[in-house]
Short mmCIF file of C-alpha atoms and ligand atoms in Angstrom, two decimals:
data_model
loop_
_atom_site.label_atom_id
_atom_site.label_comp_id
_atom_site.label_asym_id
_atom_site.label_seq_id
_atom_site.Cartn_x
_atom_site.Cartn_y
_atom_site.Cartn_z
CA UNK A 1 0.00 0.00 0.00
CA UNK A 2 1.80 3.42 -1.13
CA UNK A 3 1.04 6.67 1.30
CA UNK A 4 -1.97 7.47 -0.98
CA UNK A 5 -4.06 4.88 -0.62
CA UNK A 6 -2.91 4.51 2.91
CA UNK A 7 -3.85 8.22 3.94
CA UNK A 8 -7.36 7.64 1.83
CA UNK A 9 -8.01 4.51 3.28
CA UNK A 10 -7.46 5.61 6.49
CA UNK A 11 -9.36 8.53 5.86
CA UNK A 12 -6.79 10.86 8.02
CA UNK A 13 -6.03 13.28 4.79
CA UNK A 14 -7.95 15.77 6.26
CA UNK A 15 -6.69 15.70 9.57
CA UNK A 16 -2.84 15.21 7.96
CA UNK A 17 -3.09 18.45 6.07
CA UNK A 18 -4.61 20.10 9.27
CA UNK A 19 -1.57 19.12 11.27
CA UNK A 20 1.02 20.37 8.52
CA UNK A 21 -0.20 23.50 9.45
CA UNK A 22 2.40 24.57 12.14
CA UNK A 23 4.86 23.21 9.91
CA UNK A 24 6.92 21.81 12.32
CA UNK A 25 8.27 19.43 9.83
CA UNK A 26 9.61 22.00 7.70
CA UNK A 27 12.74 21.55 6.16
CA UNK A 28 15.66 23.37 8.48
CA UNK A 29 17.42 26.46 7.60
CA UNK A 30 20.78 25.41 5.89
CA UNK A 31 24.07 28.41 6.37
CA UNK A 32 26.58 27.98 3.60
CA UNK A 33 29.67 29.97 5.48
CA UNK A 34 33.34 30.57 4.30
CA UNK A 35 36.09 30.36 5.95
CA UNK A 36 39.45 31.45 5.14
CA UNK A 37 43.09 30.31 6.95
CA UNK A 38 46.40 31.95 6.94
CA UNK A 39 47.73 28.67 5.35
CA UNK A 40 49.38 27.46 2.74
CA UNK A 41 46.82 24.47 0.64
CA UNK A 42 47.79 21.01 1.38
CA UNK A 43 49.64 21.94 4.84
CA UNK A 44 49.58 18.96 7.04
CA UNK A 45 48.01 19.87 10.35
CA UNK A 46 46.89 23.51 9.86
CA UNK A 47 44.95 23.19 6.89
CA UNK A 48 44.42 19.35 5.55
CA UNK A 49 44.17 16.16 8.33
CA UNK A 50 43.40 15.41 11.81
CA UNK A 51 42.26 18.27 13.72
CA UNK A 52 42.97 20.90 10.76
CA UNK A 53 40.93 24.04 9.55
CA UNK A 54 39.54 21.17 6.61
CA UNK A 55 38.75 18.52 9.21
CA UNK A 56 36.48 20.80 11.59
CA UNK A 57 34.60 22.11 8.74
CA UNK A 58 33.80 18.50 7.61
CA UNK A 59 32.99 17.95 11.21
CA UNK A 60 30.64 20.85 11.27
CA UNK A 61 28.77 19.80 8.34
CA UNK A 62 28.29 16.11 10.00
CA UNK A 63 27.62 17.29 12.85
CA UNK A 64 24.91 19.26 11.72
CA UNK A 65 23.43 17.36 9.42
CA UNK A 66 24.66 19.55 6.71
CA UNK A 67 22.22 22.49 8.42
CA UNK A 68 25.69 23.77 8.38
CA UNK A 69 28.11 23.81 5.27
CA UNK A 70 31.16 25.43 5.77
CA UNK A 71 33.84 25.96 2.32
CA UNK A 72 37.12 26.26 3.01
CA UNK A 73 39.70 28.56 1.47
CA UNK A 74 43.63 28.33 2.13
CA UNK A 75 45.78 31.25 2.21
CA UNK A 76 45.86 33.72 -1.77
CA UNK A 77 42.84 31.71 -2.64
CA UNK A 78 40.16 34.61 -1.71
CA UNK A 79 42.23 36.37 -0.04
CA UNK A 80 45.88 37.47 1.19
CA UNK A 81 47.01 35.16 4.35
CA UNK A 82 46.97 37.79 6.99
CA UNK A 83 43.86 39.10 5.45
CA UNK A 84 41.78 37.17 7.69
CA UNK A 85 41.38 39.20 10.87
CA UNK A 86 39.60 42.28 8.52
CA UNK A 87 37.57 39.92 6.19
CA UNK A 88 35.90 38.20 9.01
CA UNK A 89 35.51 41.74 10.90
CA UNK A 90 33.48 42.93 8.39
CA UNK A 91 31.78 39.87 7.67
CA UNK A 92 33.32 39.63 3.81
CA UNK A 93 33.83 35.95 5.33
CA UNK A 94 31.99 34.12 8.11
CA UNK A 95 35.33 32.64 9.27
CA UNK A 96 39.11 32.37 9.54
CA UNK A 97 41.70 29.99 11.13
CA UNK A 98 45.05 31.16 12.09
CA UNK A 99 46.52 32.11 14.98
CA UNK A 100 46.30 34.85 17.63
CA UNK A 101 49.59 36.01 17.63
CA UNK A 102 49.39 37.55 13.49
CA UNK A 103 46.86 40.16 14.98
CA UNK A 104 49.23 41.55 17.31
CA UNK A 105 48.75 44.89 14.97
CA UNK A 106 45.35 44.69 15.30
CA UNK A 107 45.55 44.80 19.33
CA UNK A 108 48.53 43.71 21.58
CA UNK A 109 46.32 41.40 23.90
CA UNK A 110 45.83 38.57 20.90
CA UNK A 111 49.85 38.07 21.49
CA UNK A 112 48.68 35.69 24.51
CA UNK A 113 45.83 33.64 22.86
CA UNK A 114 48.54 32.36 20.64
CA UNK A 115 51.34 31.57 22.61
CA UNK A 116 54.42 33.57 24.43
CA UNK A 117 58.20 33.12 25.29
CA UNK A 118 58.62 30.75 28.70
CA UNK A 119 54.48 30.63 28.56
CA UNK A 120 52.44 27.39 29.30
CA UNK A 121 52.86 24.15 27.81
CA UNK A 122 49.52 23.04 25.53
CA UNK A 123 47.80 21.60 29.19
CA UNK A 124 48.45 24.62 31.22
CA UNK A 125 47.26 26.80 28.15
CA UNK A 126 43.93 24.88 27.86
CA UNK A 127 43.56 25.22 31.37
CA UNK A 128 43.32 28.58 30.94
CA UNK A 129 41.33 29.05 28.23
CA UNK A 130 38.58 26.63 29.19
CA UNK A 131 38.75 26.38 33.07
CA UNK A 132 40.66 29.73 34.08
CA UNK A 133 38.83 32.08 32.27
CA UNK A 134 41.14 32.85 29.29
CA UNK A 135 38.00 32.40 26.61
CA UNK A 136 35.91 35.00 28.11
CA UNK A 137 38.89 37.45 28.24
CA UNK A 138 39.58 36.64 24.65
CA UNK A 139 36.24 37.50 23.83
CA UNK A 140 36.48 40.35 25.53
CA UNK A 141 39.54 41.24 23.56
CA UNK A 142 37.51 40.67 20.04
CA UNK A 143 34.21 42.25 21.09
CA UNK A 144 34.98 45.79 19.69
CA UNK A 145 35.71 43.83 16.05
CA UNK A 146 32.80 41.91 15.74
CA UNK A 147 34.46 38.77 16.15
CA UNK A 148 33.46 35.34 18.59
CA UNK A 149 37.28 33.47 18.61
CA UNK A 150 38.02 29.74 20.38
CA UNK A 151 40.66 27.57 20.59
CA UNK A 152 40.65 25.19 17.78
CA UNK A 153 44.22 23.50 17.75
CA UNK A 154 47.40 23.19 19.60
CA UNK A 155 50.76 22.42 17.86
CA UNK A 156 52.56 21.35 20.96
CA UNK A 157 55.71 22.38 22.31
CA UNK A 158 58.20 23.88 19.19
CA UNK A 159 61.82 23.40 18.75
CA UNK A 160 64.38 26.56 19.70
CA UNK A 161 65.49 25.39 15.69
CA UNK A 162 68.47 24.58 13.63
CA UNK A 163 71.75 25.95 13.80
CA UNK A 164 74.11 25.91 11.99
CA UNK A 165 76.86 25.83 14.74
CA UNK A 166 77.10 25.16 18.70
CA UNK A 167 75.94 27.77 20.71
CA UNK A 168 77.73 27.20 24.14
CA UNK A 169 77.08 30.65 25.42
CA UNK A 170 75.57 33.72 24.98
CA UNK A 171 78.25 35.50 23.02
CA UNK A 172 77.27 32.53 20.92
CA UNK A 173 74.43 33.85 19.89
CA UNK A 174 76.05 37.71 19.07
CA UNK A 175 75.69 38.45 15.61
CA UNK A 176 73.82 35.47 14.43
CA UNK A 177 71.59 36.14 11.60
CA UNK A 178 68.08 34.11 12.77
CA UNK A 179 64.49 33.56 11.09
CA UNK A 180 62.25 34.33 14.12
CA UNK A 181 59.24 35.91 14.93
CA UNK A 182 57.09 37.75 17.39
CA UNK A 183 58.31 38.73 20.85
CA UNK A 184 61.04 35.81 21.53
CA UNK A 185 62.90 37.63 17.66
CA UNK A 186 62.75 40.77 20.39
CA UNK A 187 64.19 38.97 22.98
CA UNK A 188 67.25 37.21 21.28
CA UNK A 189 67.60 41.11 19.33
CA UNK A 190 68.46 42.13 23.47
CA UNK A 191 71.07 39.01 22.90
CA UNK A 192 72.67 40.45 19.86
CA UNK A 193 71.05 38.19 17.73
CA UNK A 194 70.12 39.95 14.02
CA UNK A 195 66.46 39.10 13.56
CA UNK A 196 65.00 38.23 10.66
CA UNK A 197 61.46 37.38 9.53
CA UNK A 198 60.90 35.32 6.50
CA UNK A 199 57.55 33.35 5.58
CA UNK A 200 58.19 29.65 5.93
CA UNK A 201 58.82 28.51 2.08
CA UNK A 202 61.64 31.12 2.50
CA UNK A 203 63.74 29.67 4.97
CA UNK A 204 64.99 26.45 3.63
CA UNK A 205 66.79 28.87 0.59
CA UNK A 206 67.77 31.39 3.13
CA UNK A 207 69.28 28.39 5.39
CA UNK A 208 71.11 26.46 2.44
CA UNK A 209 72.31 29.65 0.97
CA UNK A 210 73.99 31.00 4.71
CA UNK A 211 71.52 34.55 4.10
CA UNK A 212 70.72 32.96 7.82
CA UNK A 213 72.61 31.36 10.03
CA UNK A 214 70.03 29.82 12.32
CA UNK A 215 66.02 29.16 11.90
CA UNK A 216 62.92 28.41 13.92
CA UNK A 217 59.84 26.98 12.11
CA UNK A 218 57.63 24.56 14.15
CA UNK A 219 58.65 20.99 15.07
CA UNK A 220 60.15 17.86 13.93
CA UNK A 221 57.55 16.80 11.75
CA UNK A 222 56.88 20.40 10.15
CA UNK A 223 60.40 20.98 9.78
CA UNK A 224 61.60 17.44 8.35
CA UNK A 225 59.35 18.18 5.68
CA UNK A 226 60.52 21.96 4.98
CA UNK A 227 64.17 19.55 4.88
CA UNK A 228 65.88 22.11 7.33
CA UNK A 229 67.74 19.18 8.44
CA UNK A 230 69.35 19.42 4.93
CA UNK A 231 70.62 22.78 5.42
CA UNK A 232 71.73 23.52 9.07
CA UNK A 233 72.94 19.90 11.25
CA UNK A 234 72.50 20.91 15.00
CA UNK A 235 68.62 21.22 15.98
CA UNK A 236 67.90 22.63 19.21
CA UNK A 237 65.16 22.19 22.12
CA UNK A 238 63.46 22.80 23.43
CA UNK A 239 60.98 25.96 22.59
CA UNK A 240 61.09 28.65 25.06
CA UNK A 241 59.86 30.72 22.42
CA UNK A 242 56.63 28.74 21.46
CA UNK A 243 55.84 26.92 24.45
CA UNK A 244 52.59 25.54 22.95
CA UNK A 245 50.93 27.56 19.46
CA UNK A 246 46.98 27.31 20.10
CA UNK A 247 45.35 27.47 16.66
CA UNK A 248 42.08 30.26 16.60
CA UNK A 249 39.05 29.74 15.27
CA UNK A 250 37.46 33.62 14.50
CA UNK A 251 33.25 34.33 13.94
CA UNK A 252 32.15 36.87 12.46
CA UNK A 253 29.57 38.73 15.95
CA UNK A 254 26.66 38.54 13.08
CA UNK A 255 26.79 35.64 11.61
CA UNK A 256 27.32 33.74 14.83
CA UNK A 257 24.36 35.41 16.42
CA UNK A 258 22.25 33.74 13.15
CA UNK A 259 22.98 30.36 14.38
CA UNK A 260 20.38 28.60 15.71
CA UNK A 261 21.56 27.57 19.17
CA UNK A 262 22.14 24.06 18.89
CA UNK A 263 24.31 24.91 15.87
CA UNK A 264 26.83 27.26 17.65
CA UNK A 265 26.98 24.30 20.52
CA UNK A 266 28.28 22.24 17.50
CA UNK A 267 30.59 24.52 16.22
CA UNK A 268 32.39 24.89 19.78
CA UNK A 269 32.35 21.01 20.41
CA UNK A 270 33.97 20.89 16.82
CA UNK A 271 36.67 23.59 17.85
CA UNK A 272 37.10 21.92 21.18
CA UNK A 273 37.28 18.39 19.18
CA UNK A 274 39.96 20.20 16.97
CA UNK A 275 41.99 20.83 19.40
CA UNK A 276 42.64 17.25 21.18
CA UNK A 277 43.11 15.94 17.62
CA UNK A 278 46.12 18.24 16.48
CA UNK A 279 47.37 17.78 19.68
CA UNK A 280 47.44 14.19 19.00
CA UNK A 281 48.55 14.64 15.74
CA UNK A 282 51.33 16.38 16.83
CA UNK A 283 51.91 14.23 19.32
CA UNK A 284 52.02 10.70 16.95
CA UNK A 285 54.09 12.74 14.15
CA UNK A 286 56.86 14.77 15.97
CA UNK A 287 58.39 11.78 17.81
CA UNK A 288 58.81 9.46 14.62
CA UNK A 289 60.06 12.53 12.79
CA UNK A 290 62.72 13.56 15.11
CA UNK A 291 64.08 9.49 15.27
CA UNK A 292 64.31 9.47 11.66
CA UNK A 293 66.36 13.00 11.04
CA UNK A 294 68.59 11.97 14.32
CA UNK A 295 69.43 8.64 13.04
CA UNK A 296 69.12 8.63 8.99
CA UNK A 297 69.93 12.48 8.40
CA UNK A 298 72.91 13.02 10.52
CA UNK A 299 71.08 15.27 12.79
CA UNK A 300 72.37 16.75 16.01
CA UNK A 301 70.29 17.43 18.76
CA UNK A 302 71.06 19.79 21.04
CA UNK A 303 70.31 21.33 24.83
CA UNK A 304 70.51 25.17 25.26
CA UNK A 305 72.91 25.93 28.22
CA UNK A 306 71.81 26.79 30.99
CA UNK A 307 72.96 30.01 31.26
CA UNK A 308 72.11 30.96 28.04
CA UNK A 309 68.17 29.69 29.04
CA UNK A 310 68.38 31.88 32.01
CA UNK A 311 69.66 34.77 30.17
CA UNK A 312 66.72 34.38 27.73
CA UNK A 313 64.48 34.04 30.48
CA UNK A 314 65.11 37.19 32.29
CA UNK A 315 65.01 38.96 28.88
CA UNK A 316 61.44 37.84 27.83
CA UNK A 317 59.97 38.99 31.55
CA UNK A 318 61.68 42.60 30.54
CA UNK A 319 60.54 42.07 26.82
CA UNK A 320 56.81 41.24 28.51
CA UNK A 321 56.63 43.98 31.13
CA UNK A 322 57.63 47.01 28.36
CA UNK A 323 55.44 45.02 25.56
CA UNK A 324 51.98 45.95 27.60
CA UNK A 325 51.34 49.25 26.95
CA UNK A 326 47.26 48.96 26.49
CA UNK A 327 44.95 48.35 29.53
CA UNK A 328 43.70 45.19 27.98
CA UNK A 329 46.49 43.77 27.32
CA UNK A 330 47.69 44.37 31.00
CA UNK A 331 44.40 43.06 31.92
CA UNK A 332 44.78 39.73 29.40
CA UNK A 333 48.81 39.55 30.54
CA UNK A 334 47.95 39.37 34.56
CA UNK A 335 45.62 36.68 34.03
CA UNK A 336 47.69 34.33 32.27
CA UNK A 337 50.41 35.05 34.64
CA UNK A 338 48.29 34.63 37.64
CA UNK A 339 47.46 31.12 35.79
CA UNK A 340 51.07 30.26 35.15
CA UNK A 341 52.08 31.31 38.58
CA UNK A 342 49.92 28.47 40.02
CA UNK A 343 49.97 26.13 37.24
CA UNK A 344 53.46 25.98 37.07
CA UNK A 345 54.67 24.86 40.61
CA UNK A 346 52.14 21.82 40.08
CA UNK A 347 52.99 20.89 36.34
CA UNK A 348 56.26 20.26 37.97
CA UNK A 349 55.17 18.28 40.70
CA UNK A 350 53.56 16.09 38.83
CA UNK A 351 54.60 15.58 34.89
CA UNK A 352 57.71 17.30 35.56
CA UNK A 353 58.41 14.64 37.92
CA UNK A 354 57.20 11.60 35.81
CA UNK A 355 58.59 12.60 32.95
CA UNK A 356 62.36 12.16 35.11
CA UNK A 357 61.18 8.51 36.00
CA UNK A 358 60.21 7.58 32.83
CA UNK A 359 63.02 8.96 31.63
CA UNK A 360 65.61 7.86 34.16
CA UNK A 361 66.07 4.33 32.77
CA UNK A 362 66.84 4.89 29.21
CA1 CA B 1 57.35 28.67 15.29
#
């Protein structure tokens, strides 16, 4: 028996047609949203595979029963990488991944949703954003651009980078020309060190062809397949200067206030669910990657003295306390450090600790 005859047979046409009327079967509202990255296309992690700009917008769209479809565009292919922070602003796109730290320009506080010098490690730093109120500051931050930012990713803890001698002290470090960014290229300028920024297909050239003597780029994985190894032998940890590089999610105000409500709980679960897959990403790639350059590629790995650490450590509190100059970021700065100050004494206690004894008996 097909509906038809079932509905006339049944007599309940009528009564059917009577109970469309509120319409509460209605086919659901579907958003088609764009979001750009600061990425290159194809780049493992950040754009394409677990836990990447690509992934979460796939997850999105399943989550959501494709109520929401989100299209994603890498870096040049709608518009300029750093374009991002403006586009989404003014709602020219609904969305952009990158990270924090690029919109420094835009306002100083964003420095510390990305990551800074001798910050926390990817635990502490979700602590803080999820449990020690470093989302609602963030928000905050955003409010007077129209944008809604979260957490989406975490690379992990960098390496310092490759070098392409020893540095056994600080006068070491005098006159070396480096690739590296942000506020840690202002610290190691205190040290001497001639800064220089370069975007990342730029520094395997630079490397090879001595324009720079040392790099930073990201980790083992990221920078085995840049082939750094191939261009500088002694790689250095660990990264004081990018402690743990949370990935950002940005929403445009508008377009997030269109969302029904169930639909903006998916698109924070997705974030959220972004984030504990790069980590683990990272986490399953670097280790493999660093074995393989230290035994196969004639790799050196290398400790930072002491001294030199400590030097680098009371630079970045001096970089830190003169970098503040805006209330917020004052505001943002004393709550992470309030975090850290607590976080930090227990982190030790506990992995610092466990990490010696599973250690100890290699
Ligand atoms: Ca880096």
């Amino acid at each position: 028996m097909d509906r038809r005859t079932f509905l006339k047979s049944a007599g309940v046409g009528a009564a059917a047609t009577a109970l469309a009327a509120p319409n509460v079967w209605a086919k659901p509202k579907t958003h088609r949203w764009r979001m750009v990255t600061t990425w290159p296309p194809g780049l493992p992690f950040y754009q394409v595979g677990s836990g990447s700009a690509e992934w979460m917008a796939k997850r999105i769209g399943e989550m959501s029963g494709g109520r929401l479809k989100i299209r994603v565009y890498a870096a040049k292919e709608l518009i300029p990488a750093f374009g991002g922070f403006d586009a989404v602003s003014k709602g020219t796109v609904e969305m952009n991944h990158g990270v924090a730290y690029y919109w420094a320009g835009k306002t100083f506080a964003a420095q510390y949703f990305g990551t800074i010098p001798f910050g926390m490690n990817p635990a502490g730093a979700n602590g803080w954003y999820y449990e020690g109120g470093g989302i609602p500051l963030w928000e905050e931050t955003y409010k007077d651009f129209g944008l809604v930012p979260m957490p989406c990713g975490n690379s992990g803890i960098q390496m310092t980078g490759w070098f392409n001698k020893e540095i056994n002290s600080v006068n070491d470090l005098k006159g070396l020309k480096m690739r590296i960014p942000g506020l840690a290229g202002k610290v190691l300028a205190a040290q001497g060190v001639n800064v220089i920024l370069l975007p990342g297909g730029e520094i395997f050239p630079a490397l090879e062809r001595g324009v720079i003597d040392a790099a930073e780029w990201v980790g083992p994985y990221q920078d085995r397949r840049l082939g750094l190894y191939q261009a500088a032998k002694y790689y250095y940890h660990s990264g004081w200067h990018e402690p743990s590089t949370t990935s950002e999610l940005i929403i445009n105000k508008k377009a997030w206030d269109s969302l029904e409500k169930d639909l903006q709980a998916i698109v924070r679960a997705a974030a959220t669910e972004a984030n504990l897959r790069s980590t683990s990403w990272a986490e399953a790639n670097n280790a493999g990657a660093l074995d393989d350059m230290i035994r196969n590629k004639g790799v050196k790995l290398r400790l930072l003295p002491k001294d030199v650490i400590e030097k680098l450590r009371v630079t970045t509190a001096e970089v830190l306390a003169e970098a503040n100059k805006d209330p917020q970021s004052r505001k943002v700065y004393a709550s992470y450090q309030r975090f850290q100050d607590n976080w930090r004494e227990w982190a030790g206690i506990s992995e610092g600790t466990y990490h010696e004894y599973i250690r100890g008996k290699k």
